PDB file of C-alpha atoms in Angstrom:
ATOM      1  CA  MET A   1      16.685  25.127 -33.904  1.00 32.00           C
ATOM      2  CA  THR A   2      13.058  25.490 -32.793  1.00 32.00           C
ATOM      3  CA  ALA A   3      12.300  24.001 -29.374  1.00 35.00           C
ATOM      4  CA  VAL A   4       9.619  21.332 -29.221  1.00 33.00           C
ATOM      5  CA  ARG A   5       6.712  22.559 -27.139  1.00 38.00           C
ATOM      6  CA  GLU A   6       5.370  20.090 -24.600  1.00 43.00           C
ATOM      7  CA  GLU A   7       1.646  19.895 -24.045  1.00 46.00           C
ATOM      8  CA  PRO A   8       0.423  20.663 -20.525  1.00 47.00           C
ATOM      9  CA  GLY A   9       0.863  17.601 -18.339  1.00 65.00           C
ATOM     10  CA  ASP A  10       3.093  15.831 -20.845  1.00 86.00           C
ATOM     11  CA  ALA A  11       6.237  16.653 -18.858  1.00 93.00           C
ATOM     12  CA  ILE A  12       5.048  14.508 -15.930  1.00 95.00           C
ATOM     13  CA  ARG A  13       4.282  11.571 -18.227  1.00 96.00           C
ATOM     14  CA  ARG A  14       7.677  11.858 -19.897  1.00 96.00           C
ATOM     15  CA  THR A  15       9.494  12.196 -16.575  1.00 97.00           C
ATOM     16  CA  ALA A  16       7.813   9.012 -15.345  1.00 97.00           C
ATOM     17  CA  ARG A  17       8.658   7.129 -18.526  1.00 97.00           C
ATOM     18  CA  GLU A  18      12.272   8.282 -18.696  1.00 96.00           C
ATOM     19  CA  HIS A  19      13.272   8.773 -15.039  1.00 96.00           C
ATOM     20  CA  GLY A  20      10.885   6.653 -12.988  1.00 96.00           C
ATOM     21  CA  LEU A  21       8.198   6.945 -10.355  1.00 97.00           C
ATOM     22  CA  VAL A  22      10.046   8.790  -7.596  1.00 97.00           C
ATOM     23  CA  ALA A  23      11.381  11.545  -9.876  1.00 97.00           C
ATOM     24  CA  ALA A  24       7.958  12.079 -11.450  1.00 97.00           C
ATOM     25  CA  LEU A  25       6.069  12.005  -8.147  1.00 97.00           C
ATOM     26  CA  THR A  26       8.486  14.537  -6.655  1.00 97.00           C
ATOM     27  CA  ALA A  27       7.977  16.820  -9.671  1.00 96.00           C
ATOM     28  CA  LEU A  28       4.186  16.468  -9.508  1.00 96.00           C
ATOM     29  CA  GLN A  29       4.069  17.307  -5.808  1.00 95.00           C
ATOM     30  CA  ALA A  30       6.229  20.404  -6.385  1.00 95.00           C
ATOM     31  CA  GLU A  31       3.895  21.522  -9.187  1.00 93.00           C
ATOM     32  CA  VAL A  32       0.455  20.780  -7.735  1.00 91.00           C
ATOM     33  CA  ALA A  33       0.888  20.765  -3.945  1.00 92.00           C
ATOM     34  CA  PRO A  34       4.168  22.504  -3.098  1.00 94.00           C
ATOM     35  CA  ASP A  35       5.200  22.163   0.543  1.00 94.00           C
ATOM     36  CA  ALA A  36       2.069  20.121   1.312  1.00 95.00           C
ATOM     37  CA  LEU A  37       1.022  16.524   1.774  1.00 95.00           C
ATOM     38  CA  PRO A  38      -1.807  15.783  -0.661  1.00 95.00           C
ATOM     39  CA  LEU A  39      -4.226  13.363   0.984  1.00 95.00           C
ATOM     40  CA  GLY A  40      -6.471  10.818  -0.666  1.00 93.00           C
ATOM     41  CA  PRO A  41     -10.203  10.306  -0.010  1.00 90.00           C
ATOM     42  CA  ALA A  42      -9.502   8.385   3.210  1.00 91.00           C
ATOM     43  CA  GLY A  43      -6.821  10.801   4.413  1.00 94.00           C
ATOM     44  CA  HIS A  44      -3.832   8.721   3.332  1.00 96.00           C
ATOM     45  CA  ALA A  45      -0.667   9.986   1.636  1.00 97.00           C
ATOM     46  CA  LEU A  46       2.099   8.225  -0.292  1.00 97.00           C
ATOM     47  CA  LEU A  47       5.088  10.368  -1.262  1.00 97.00           C
ATOM     48  CA  PRO A  48       8.850  10.104  -1.650  1.00 97.00           C
ATOM     49  CA  ALA A  49      10.569  10.446   1.723  1.00 96.00           C
ATOM     50  CA  GLY A  50      12.096  13.855   0.951  1.00 95.00           C
ATOM     51  CA  PRO A  51       8.883  15.739   0.059  1.00 95.00           C
ATOM     52  CA  ALA A  52       6.933  13.849   2.735  1.00 96.00           C
ATOM     53  CA  GLY A  53       9.411  14.828   5.420  1.00 95.00           C
ATOM     54  CA  SER A  54       9.665  18.500   4.484  1.00 95.00           C
ATOM     55  CA  ALA A  55       5.977  19.249   3.840  1.00 96.00           C
ATOM     56  CA  ARG A  56       4.595  21.813   6.286  1.00 97.00           C
ATOM     57  CA  GLY A  57       0.945  21.640   5.253  1.00 97.00           C
ATOM     58  CA  VAL A  58      -1.733  19.114   4.341  1.00 96.00           C
ATOM     59  CA  LEU A  59      -4.312  19.281   1.567  1.00 92.00           C
ATOM     60  CA  ARG A  60      -7.483  17.204   1.373  1.00 90.00           C
ATOM     61  CA  GLY A  61     -10.329  18.044  -0.916  1.00 79.00           C
ATOM     62  CA  GLY A  62     -10.991  21.754  -0.681  1.00 77.00           C
ATOM     63  CA  ARG A  63      -9.318  22.149   2.704  1.00 88.00           C
ATOM     64  CA  ALA A  64      -5.710  23.096   3.454  1.00 91.00           C
ATOM     65  CA  ALA A  65      -4.218  23.272   6.935  1.00 95.00           C
ATOM     66  CA  PRO A  66      -0.870  23.432   8.713  1.00 97.00           C
ATOM     67  CA  ARG A  67       0.592  19.997   9.267  1.00 96.00           C
ATOM     68  CA  ASP A  68       0.040  18.483  12.697  1.00 96.00           C
ATOM     69  CA  ARG A  69       2.611  15.703  12.821  1.00 96.00           C
ATOM     70  CA  ALA A  70       1.456  14.536  16.248  1.00 96.00           C
ATOM     71  CA  ALA A  71      -1.955  13.663  14.769  1.00 96.00           C
ATOM     72  CA  GLU A  72      -0.550  11.534  11.959  1.00 96.00           C
ATOM     73  CA  SER A  73      -0.264   7.779  11.979  1.00 96.00           C
ATOM     74  CA  ALA A  74       3.256   6.410  12.271  1.00 94.00           C
ATOM     75  CA  PRO A  75       4.796   6.519   8.810  1.00 93.00           C
ATOM     76  CA  ARG A  76       5.464   3.269   6.979  1.00 96.00           C
ATOM     77  CA  THR A  77       8.108   2.959   4.302  1.00 96.00           C
ATOM     78  CA  VAL A  78       7.795   1.558   0.798  1.00 94.00           C
ATOM     79  CA  ARG A  79      11.076   0.774  -0.955  1.00 93.00           C
ATOM     80  CA  LEU A  80      11.469   0.999  -4.706  1.00 93.00           C
ATOM     81  CA  HIS A  81      14.771   0.354  -6.476  1.00 89.00           C
ATOM     82  CA  GLY A  82      16.827   1.914  -3.697  1.00 91.00           C
ATOM     83  CA  GLU A  83      14.427   4.846  -3.171  1.00 94.00           C
ATOM     84  CA  VAL A  84      12.125   5.251  -0.167  1.00 96.00           C
ATOM     85  CA  LEU A  85       8.494   6.379  -0.154  1.00 97.00           C
ATOM     86  CA  VAL A  86       6.507   7.154   2.984  1.00 97.00           C
ATOM     87  CA  ALA A  87       2.905   6.136   3.614  1.00 97.00           C
ATOM     88  CA  LEU A  88       0.880   7.729   6.426  1.00 97.00           C
ATOM     89  CA  ARG A  89      -2.573   8.938   7.398  1.00 97.00           C
ATOM     90  CA  HIS A  90      -3.596  12.420   8.562  1.00 96.00           C
ATOM     91  CA  PRO A  91      -6.997  13.172  10.175  1.00 95.00           C
ATOM     92  CA  LEU A  92      -7.690  16.463   8.331  1.00 93.00           C
ATOM     93  CA  PRO A  93     -11.371  16.329   7.255  1.00 90.00           C
ATOM     94  CA  PRO A  94     -12.096  16.765   3.530  1.00 83.00           C
ATOM     95  CA  GLY A  95     -13.281  20.109   2.213  1.00 76.00           C
ATOM     96  CA  PRO A  96     -16.543  20.834   0.383  1.00 71.00           C
ATOM     97  CA  ASP A  97     -14.956  20.572  -3.095  1.00 63.00           C
ATOM     98  CA  ASP A  98     -11.919  18.926  -4.576  1.00 59.00           C
ATOM     99  CA  PRO A  99      -9.248  21.046  -6.251  1.00 48.00           C
ATOM    100  CA  CYS A 100      -6.935  18.081  -5.616  1.00 51.00           C
ATOM    101  CA  ASP A 101      -8.503  16.535  -8.721  1.00 82.00           C
ATOM    102  CA  ARG A 102      -5.461  18.182 -10.346  1.00 88.00           C
ATOM    103  CA  TRP A 103      -3.361  15.838  -8.259  1.00 92.00           C
ATOM    104  CA  VAL A 104      -5.343  12.727  -9.252  1.00 93.00           C
ATOM    105  CA  LEU A 105      -5.270  13.820 -12.908  1.00 94.00           C
ATOM    106  CA  GLY A 106      -1.518  14.368 -12.682  1.00 94.00           C
ATOM    107  CA  LEU A 107      -1.139  10.916 -11.160  1.00 96.00           C
ATOM    108  CA  ALA A 108      -3.028   9.396 -14.094  1.00 97.00           C
ATOM    109  CA  ARG A 109      -0.522  10.994 -16.482  1.00 97.00           C
ATOM    110  CA  LEU A 110       2.351   9.873 -14.283  1.00 98.00           C
ATOM    111  CA  ARG A 111       1.065   6.302 -14.145  1.00 98.00           C
ATOM    112  CA  LEU A 112       0.570   6.274 -17.909  1.00 98.00           C
ATOM    113  CA  GLY A 113       4.238   7.198 -18.346  1.00 97.00           C
ATOM    114  CA  LEU A 114       5.233   4.352 -16.027  1.00 97.00           C
ATOM    115  CA  SER A 115       3.037   1.945 -17.977  1.00 98.00           C
ATOM    116  CA  GLU A 116       4.668   3.072 -21.216  1.00 98.00           C
ATOM    117  CA  ALA A 117       8.069   2.361 -19.659  1.00 97.00           C
ATOM    118  CA  LEU A 118       6.792  -1.076 -18.646  1.00 96.00           C
ATOM    119  CA  LEU A 119       5.835  -1.714 -22.279  1.00 96.00           C
ATOM    120  CA  ASP A 120       9.353  -0.685 -23.325  1.00 95.00           C
ATOM    121  CA  ASP A 121      10.776  -3.134 -20.769  1.00 92.00           C
ATOM    122  CA  CYS A 122       8.524  -5.908 -22.082  1.00 92.00           C
ATOM    123  CA  VAL A 123       9.632  -5.421 -25.675  1.00 91.00           C
ATOM    124  CA  GLU A 124      13.297  -5.355 -24.659  1.00 89.00           C
ATOM    125  CA  TYR A 125      12.960  -8.442 -22.462  1.00 88.00           C
ATOM    126  CA  LEU A 126      10.906 -10.503 -24.905  1.00 88.00           C
ATOM    127  CA  SER A 127      13.077  -9.615 -27.897  1.00 85.00           C
ATOM    128  CA  ALA A 128      15.998 -11.372 -26.194  1.00 81.00           C
ATOM    129  CA  ARG A 129      14.074 -14.591 -25.454  1.00 79.00           C
ATOM    130  CA  THR A 130      13.073 -17.464 -27.694  1.00 73.00           C
ATOM    131  CA  PHE A 131      10.639 -20.372 -27.525  1.00 70.00           C
ATOM    132  CA  GLY A 132      11.001 -23.361 -29.822  1.00 69.00           C
ATOM    133  CA  GLY A 133      13.741 -21.546 -31.695  1.00 68.00           C
ATOM    134  CA  SER A 134      11.592 -18.486 -32.468  1.00 71.00           C
ATOM    135  CA  PRO A 135      11.623 -15.071 -30.756  1.00 74.00           C
ATOM    136  CA  LEU A 136       8.802 -14.723 -28.243  1.00 78.00           C
ATOM    137  CA  LEU A 137       7.824 -11.451 -29.901  1.00 77.00           C
ATOM    138  CA  THR A 138       6.682 -13.382 -32.973  1.00 74.00           C
ATOM    139  CA  ARG A 139       4.146 -15.456 -31.046  1.00 81.00           C
ATOM    140  CA  GLN A 140       0.568 -14.388 -31.637  1.00 82.00           C
ATOM    141  CA  LEU A 141      -0.527 -14.336 -27.989  1.00 86.00           C
ATOM    142  CA  VAL A 142       2.443 -12.145 -27.068  1.00 87.00           C
ATOM    143  CA  GLY A 143       1.814  -9.792 -29.980  1.00 88.00           C
ATOM    144  CA  ASP A 144      -1.885  -9.564 -29.114  1.00 92.00           C
ATOM    145  CA  SER A 145      -1.096  -8.637 -25.509  1.00 92.00           C
ATOM    146  CA  LEU A 146       1.414  -5.975 -26.537  1.00 93.00           C
ATOM    147  CA  ALA A 147      -1.081  -4.546 -29.016  1.00 94.00           C
ATOM    148  CA  GLU A 148      -3.779  -4.481 -26.324  1.00 94.00           C
ATOM    149  CA  ALA A 149      -1.536  -2.517 -23.966  1.00 95.00           C
ATOM    150  CA  LEU A 150      -0.383  -0.135 -26.700  1.00 95.00           C
ATOM    151  CA  THR A 151      -3.978   0.552 -27.755  1.00 96.00           C
ATOM    152  CA  GLU A 152      -4.885   1.320 -24.142  1.00 96.00           C
ATOM    153  CA  HIS A 153      -1.905   3.697 -23.892  1.00 97.00           C
ATOM    154  CA  LEU A 154      -2.860   5.567 -27.064  1.00 96.00           C
ATOM    155  CA  GLU A 155      -6.458   5.956 -25.925  1.00 96.00           C
ATOM    156  CA  LEU A 156      -5.343   7.234 -22.526  1.00 96.00           C
ATOM    157  CA  ARG A 157      -2.908   9.735 -24.058  1.00 94.00           C
ATOM    158  CA  GLY A 158      -5.775  11.146 -26.089  1.00 94.00           C
ATOM    159  CA  LEU A 159      -8.035  11.414 -23.051  1.00 94.00           C
ATOM    160  CA  LEU A 160      -5.333  12.934 -20.824  1.00 93.00           C
ATOM    161  CA  GLY A 161      -4.373  15.671 -23.261  1.00 85.00           C
ATOM    162  CA  PRO A 162      -4.526  19.439 -22.660  1.00 82.00           C
ATOM    163  CA  GLY A 163      -7.729  20.773 -21.153  1.00 82.00           C
ATOM    164  CA  ALA A 164      -8.763  17.381 -19.810  1.00 85.00           C
ATOM    165  CA  ARG A 165     -11.455  17.584 -17.128  1.00 86.00           C
ATOM    166  CA  PHE A 166     -13.105  14.640 -15.420  1.00 89.00           C
ATOM    167  CA  THR A 167     -15.482  13.770 -12.635  1.00 86.00           C
ATOM    168  CA  ALA A 168     -14.165  11.765  -9.701  1.00 86.00           C
ATOM    169  CA  GLY A 169     -15.713   8.620 -11.167  1.00 89.00           C
ATOM    170  CA  GLU A 170     -14.117   9.219 -14.551  1.00 92.00           C
ATOM    171  CA  LEU A 171     -10.703   9.716 -12.943  1.00 93.00           C
ATOM    172  CA  THR A 172     -11.142   6.426 -11.102  1.00 93.00           C
ATOM    173  CA  ALA A 173     -11.940   4.731 -14.417  1.00 94.00           C
ATOM    174  CA  LEU A 174      -8.795   6.178 -16.014  1.00 96.00           C
ATOM    175  CA  HIS A 175      -6.649   4.801 -13.209  1.00 97.00           C
ATOM    176  CA  ARG A 176      -8.309   1.404 -13.569  1.00 96.00           C
ATOM    177  CA  ALA A 177      -7.444   1.450 -17.273  1.00 97.00           C
ATOM    178  CA  VAL A 178      -3.763   2.054 -16.464  1.00 97.00           C
ATOM    179  CA  THR A 179      -3.846  -0.814 -13.973  1.00 97.00           C
ATOM    180  CA  ARG A 180      -5.397  -3.133 -16.581  1.00 96.00           C
ATOM    181  CA  ALA A 181      -2.653  -2.307 -19.075  1.00 96.00           C
ATOM    182  CA  ASP A 182       0.032  -2.907 -16.438  1.00 96.00           C
ATOM    183  CA  ARG A 183      -1.382  -6.308 -15.529  1.00 94.00           C
ATOM    184  CA  VAL A 184      -1.477  -7.380 -19.171  1.00 94.00           C
ATOM    185  CA  LEU A 185       2.193  -6.464 -19.514  1.00 95.00           C
ATOM    186  CA  LEU A 186       3.252  -8.063 -16.228  1.00 93.00           C
ATOM    187  CA  ARG A 187       1.848 -11.397 -17.367  1.00 91.00           C
ATOM    188  CA  LEU A 188       4.262 -11.283 -20.302  1.00 90.00           C
ATOM    189  CA  LEU A 189       7.238 -10.787 -17.993  1.00 88.00           C
ATOM    190  CA  GLY A 190       6.442 -13.745 -15.757  1.00 82.00           C
ATOM    191  CA  GLY A 191       8.710 -14.060 -12.724  1.00 75.00           C
ATOM    192  CA  HIS A 192      11.158 -11.499 -14.140  1.00 74.00           C
ATOM    193  CA  GLY A 193       8.647  -8.750 -13.529  1.00 70.00           C
ATOM    194  CA  PHE A 194       8.399  -9.470  -9.813  1.00 74.00           C
ATOM    195  CA  ARG A 195      12.080  -9.525  -8.909  1.00 76.00           C
ATOM    196  CA  ALA A 196      13.082  -6.892  -6.358  1.00 70.00           C
ATOM    197  CA  ASP A 197      14.976  -5.030  -9.072  1.00 76.00           C
ATOM    198  CA  GLY A 198      12.441  -5.793 -11.799  1.00 79.00           C
ATOM    199  CA  PRO A 199       9.965  -3.507 -13.571  1.00 85.00           C
ATOM    200  CA  GLY A 200       7.032  -5.060 -11.748  1.00 87.00           C
ATOM    201  CA  GLN A 201       7.984  -3.222  -8.557  1.00 92.00           C
ATOM    202  CA  SER A 202       7.245   0.162 -10.132  1.00 94.00           C
ATOM    203  CA  ALA A 203       3.920  -1.183 -11.401  1.00 95.00           C
ATOM    204  CA  HIS A 204       3.098  -2.363  -7.874  1.00 94.00           C
ATOM    205  CA  VAL A 205       3.793   1.061  -6.314  1.00 96.00           C
ATOM    206  CA  SER A 206       1.909   2.714  -9.179  1.00 97.00           C
ATOM    207  CA  GLU A 207      -1.130   0.646  -8.247  1.00 96.00           C
ATOM    208  CA  LEU A 208      -0.659   1.604  -4.589  1.00 96.00           C
ATOM    209  CA  LEU A 209      -0.842   5.269  -5.640  1.00 97.00           C
ATOM    210  CA  ALA A 210      -4.166   4.578  -7.340  1.00 97.00           C
ATOM    211  CA  ASP A 211      -5.451   2.829  -4.209  1.00 96.00           C
ATOM    212  CA  VAL A 212      -4.471   5.826  -2.057  1.00 96.00           C
ATOM    213  CA  TYR A 213      -5.610   8.682  -4.285  1.00 95.00           C
ATOM    214  CA  ALA A 214      -8.095   7.354  -6.839  1.00 92.00           C
ATOM    215  CA  ALA A 215     -10.358   5.086  -4.844  1.00 80.00           C
ATOM    216  CA  ALA A 216     -13.880   4.609  -6.160  1.00 66.00           C
ATOM    217  CA  PRO A 217     -16.018   7.656  -5.268  1.00 51.00           C
ATOM    218  CA  ALA A 218     -18.727   7.387  -2.662  1.00 51.00           C
ATOM    219  CA  GLY A 219     -22.382   7.430  -3.527  1.00 47.00           C
ATOM    220  CA  ASN A 220     -23.783   6.755  -6.980  1.00 40.00           C
ATOM    221  CA  GLU A 221     -20.966   8.264  -9.038  1.00 38.00           C
ATOM    222  CA  VAL A 222     -19.174   5.085 -10.044  1.00 38.00           C
ATOM    223  CA  ALA A 223     -17.438   5.058 -13.414  1.00 35.00           C
ATOM    224  CA  PRO A 224     -18.063   2.142 -15.775  1.00 33.00           C
TER     225      PRO A 224
END
């Protein structure tokens, strides 16, 4: 049997879709910033507790340095389906360039996988519910929303394929597109999506990752 070859970056998307945010974020950190805390534009980090606790270095923009734990803000915890993530800030100044764009690009693929899983959850949830004696999936507004999210996913998969390269503004726009798709899907789930054990919690932490690492760039480079 011939093995199916995964495209570069596709493994992170698939891990997120099949195994969830924490597993995918741990894998991405090991691939792109091993043994380091990747920092966002404002010096913040959000990582699973294990990698965050063991990291010995920090990486921000084009600058890497040993980790000075005494200089960090007190870590705050974010809980997700029994897992723990750690949020903190480190004062390392940014470097002159940004090789951590690989990190933000990887996060876009990761978040796309999570959004695809959210779509799967929506279809499963809505297929088991009826309104007026008819399955919710047959209602036009529901179908239109699912089609909107699926179209966004397909466009993003094309953009995030092998060899993808983006400016900081373009990466911000990609993350905004994932957030838009998530919000469309969460509306379909209603209150179910926001239960502590519901799929909306992963979407919430996914959006936090975008806030930490893919904030709008400074200056005039703002993506449409």
